[in-house]
Amino acid sequence: DADVTQTPRNRITKTGKRIMLECSQTKGHDRMYWYRQDPGLGLQLIYYSFDVKDINKGEISDGYSVSRQAQAKFSLSLESAIPNQTALYFCATSDPGTSGSTDTQYFGPGTRLTVL
Amino acid sequence: GNSVTQMEGPVTLSEEAFLTINCTYTATGYPSLFWYVQYPGEGLQLLLKATKADDKGSNKGFEATYRKETTSFHLEKGSVQVSDSAVYFCALTTLRGGYQKVTFGIGTKLQVIP
């Protein structure tokens, strides 16, 4: 079974709708992240969470919100979806380990979101 | 701020050809450097990493050496296979206020033809 799962894998919605993307992990990591991927832009960080009580904005948080329901679950919401939020969304986890900045990220399979 | 520069591609090679994907970076402090690979329809997965200058990361025949003097971390493989077709992302992490900030390049698409 996959360590990081995302639901749904594909979603088509209309402008103005509220939608939620869900992420679950079985790796036991405290740190979780939401990214969006757009062609030619690589990955951009939306939100990150160090633990259940610690949630932080990333580079492009406007129009998004998150909820960390448990160590294993981190959800991303689009309160009122717009077409330029059409993208591939990835959840990731990491474990800082015991030394420096060697924080390998473990990614889910992605959710392809289309906003019409 | 931190940045990672790599060509978008696509890079098209014949099977068994030599591969180089260039990656250069700018960063404050002492970054760790990574290559991630994204196969079609999947999320990114770690390919290799290096945590300090002159370290060489290697995995599945791929190699990259952390060159601080040229701020580079070029990915190489001596003989590519069709199964290596994927998008390759160079990335770095630095510590900032206790948070390990991750910066990704735009990704380079590799197509290997038989």
XYZ file of C-alpha atoms in Angstrom:
230
model
C 0.000 0.000 0.000
C 1.133 3.538 -0.758
C 2.561 5.535 2.138
C 0.990 8.823 1.018
C -2.450 8.742 -0.560
C -4.565 11.491 -2.065
C -8.258 11.629 -2.855
C -9.703 12.252 -5.308
C -7.185 11.551 -8.070
C -9.105 13.623 -10.564
C -11.733 16.306 -10.051
C -13.609 18.592 -12.372
C -15.532 21.426 -10.769
C -17.117 24.743 -11.672
C -16.071 28.271 -10.829
C -17.266 29.326 -7.391
C -17.607 25.824 -5.960
C -15.943 24.807 -2.710
C -13.869 21.669 -2.929
C -11.617 19.712 -0.621
C -8.609 17.608 -1.490
C -7.557 15.048 1.083
C -4.204 13.568 1.969
C -3.418 10.672 4.289
C -0.082 9.171 5.250
C 1.094 6.075 7.054
C 4.737 7.106 7.361
C 4.316 8.545 10.834
C 5.815 11.886 9.773
C 4.936 15.088 11.578
C 5.574 17.372 8.620
C 3.130 17.623 5.757
C 2.931 19.892 2.718
C 0.654 20.891 -0.133
C 2.119 21.878 -3.491
C 0.697 22.743 -6.861
C 2.441 21.890 -10.096
C 2.013 23.927 -13.246
C 3.854 23.382 -16.537
C 6.995 25.516 -16.689
C 6.736 26.541 -13.036
C 7.763 23.426 -11.188
C 6.292 22.960 -7.726
C 5.043 25.838 -5.620
C 4.368 25.473 -1.909
C 0.819 26.317 -0.805
C 0.820 25.391 2.904
C 2.920 23.346 5.267
C 2.400 21.900 8.720
C 5.034 20.870 11.235
C 2.508 19.115 13.447
C -1.204 19.148 14.210
C -1.022 22.531 15.945
C 1.415 24.230 13.580
C 0.207 25.348 10.140
C 2.000 27.875 7.959
C 1.416 29.649 4.668
C 3.663 28.881 1.761
C 4.437 30.889 -1.352
C 0.968 30.876 -2.917
C -1.617 30.447 -0.144
C -4.189 32.997 -1.375
C -7.462 31.279 -2.267
C -6.582 28.141 -0.306
C -7.040 26.926 3.253
C -5.934 23.780 5.049
C -6.886 21.612 7.977
C -4.640 19.200 9.851
C -7.163 16.823 11.376
C -4.580 14.419 12.760
C -0.917 13.599 12.343
C -1.866 11.411 9.395
C -4.348 13.729 7.637
C -3.903 17.096 5.937
C -6.679 18.533 3.774
C -6.562 21.371 1.261
C -9.671 23.426 0.520
C -10.483 25.828 -2.255
C -13.193 28.037 -0.809
C -14.377 29.385 -4.150
C -12.608 27.711 -7.038
C -11.440 29.757 -10.033
C -10.079 28.585 -13.400
C -6.469 29.582 -12.696
C -6.469 27.066 -9.855
C -6.552 24.342 -12.480
C -3.372 22.383 -11.736
C -1.892 19.187 -10.400
C -1.833 19.170 -6.590
C 0.591 17.134 -4.537
C 0.693 16.310 -0.871
C 4.040 15.448 0.674
C 5.454 14.431 4.034
C 8.901 14.627 5.555
C 10.861 13.631 8.592
C 13.651 16.023 9.592
C 15.724 13.238 11.067
C 18.665 14.039 13.251
C 20.912 16.167 11.079
C 20.777 19.420 9.188
C 18.734 20.088 6.123
C 18.422 16.595 4.703
C 14.655 16.655 4.731
C 13.637 14.220 1.999
C 10.065 14.745 0.825
C 7.704 11.818 0.157
C 4.977 12.615 -2.324
C 1.496 11.336 -2.944
C 0.344 10.469 -6.478
C -1.318 13.828 -7.050
C -4.801 15.181 -7.695
C -5.552 16.642 -11.104
C -8.022 19.490 -10.589
C -9.850 21.235 -13.398
C -11.927 24.321 -12.699
C -14.297 25.232 -15.504
C 16.158 34.124 -2.057
C 16.949 30.583 -3.090
C 16.565 29.453 -6.667
C 17.209 26.403 -8.818
C 17.786 26.606 -12.565
C 17.380 23.699 -14.958
C 16.280 23.397 -18.574
C 12.665 22.416 -19.162
C 13.339 20.196 -22.131
C 12.195 17.881 -23.453
C 15.524 16.144 -23.759
C 15.263 13.327 -26.293
C 17.887 10.583 -26.325
C 18.290 7.206 -27.915
C 18.554 4.181 -25.663
C 22.084 3.657 -24.253
C 23.036 7.311 -24.820
C 24.810 9.368 -22.150
C 22.617 11.717 -20.151
C 23.432 15.041 -18.550
C 20.799 17.316 -17.065
C 22.268 20.540 -15.763
C 21.239 22.078 -12.476
C 22.627 25.254 -10.931
C 21.477 26.958 -7.793
C 21.687 30.050 -5.643
C 21.174 29.746 -1.924
C 22.076 31.251 1.395
C 23.783 29.056 3.907
C 24.690 25.463 3.208
C 21.974 23.751 1.197
C 21.364 20.074 0.728
C 20.771 19.126 -2.897
C 18.350 16.609 -4.339
C 17.192 15.077 -7.573
C 13.602 13.869 -7.683
C 12.027 11.877 -10.525
C 8.376 11.921 -11.589
C 7.195 9.023 -13.737
C 4.012 9.521 -15.773
C 0.918 9.644 -13.602
C 2.860 9.482 -10.353
C 4.147 11.786 -7.665
C 7.762 12.791 -7.258
C 10.157 10.371 -5.620
C 13.668 10.889 -4.383
C 16.329 9.756 -6.843
C 19.474 10.856 -5.010
C 20.796 13.531 -2.715
C 23.988 15.132 -1.409
C 24.287 17.056 1.812
C 27.676 18.780 1.593
C 30.230 20.002 -0.896
C 31.994 17.325 -2.982
C 29.502 14.635 -1.926
C 28.337 12.388 -4.728
C 24.813 11.035 -4.694
C 24.055 7.921 -6.717
C 21.140 5.597 -7.363
C 19.940 3.353 -10.211
C 22.966 4.300 -12.333
C 22.386 8.032 -11.910
C 24.999 10.238 -10.278
C 25.341 13.870 -9.259
C 28.183 15.660 -7.476
C 27.674 18.666 -5.196
C 29.973 21.353 -6.636
C 30.043 24.353 -4.344
C 32.568 26.282 -6.451
C 30.271 26.209 -9.487
C 26.996 25.998 -7.485
C 25.964 23.015 -9.560
C 24.484 19.549 -9.120
C 24.331 18.077 -12.616
C 22.624 14.728 -13.088
C 24.390 12.091 -15.211
C 23.798 8.554 -16.367
C 26.110 6.593 -18.608
C 23.492 4.601 -20.526
C 19.822 5.542 -20.415
C 16.942 3.135 -20.893
C 13.407 3.668 -22.152
C 12.226 3.161 -18.567
C 14.153 6.294 -17.535
C 11.669 8.453 -19.443
C 10.290 10.819 -16.805
C 10.495 14.368 -15.509
C 13.530 15.126 -13.337
C 13.462 17.865 -10.702
C 16.497 19.397 -9.058
C 15.816 20.770 -5.582
C 17.561 22.225 -2.575
C 16.738 22.661 1.073
C 18.044 25.216 3.490
C 17.262 25.884 7.128
C 15.365 29.068 7.791
C 13.876 29.781 11.199
C 13.732 26.081 11.973
C 11.883 25.336 8.748
C 13.616 23.378 6.037
C 12.657 25.448 3.024
C 12.517 23.419 -0.161
C 13.033 25.034 -3.555
C 12.355 23.043 -6.738
C 13.497 23.638 -10.285
C 10.916 23.618 -13.076
C 11.643 20.012 -14.029
C 13.322 18.567 -17.130
C 11.401 16.094 -19.225
C 13.480 13.200 -20.551
C 12.281 11.066 -23.438
C 14.287 7.956 -24.292
C 13.491 6.313 -27.609
C 14.340 2.707 -28.487
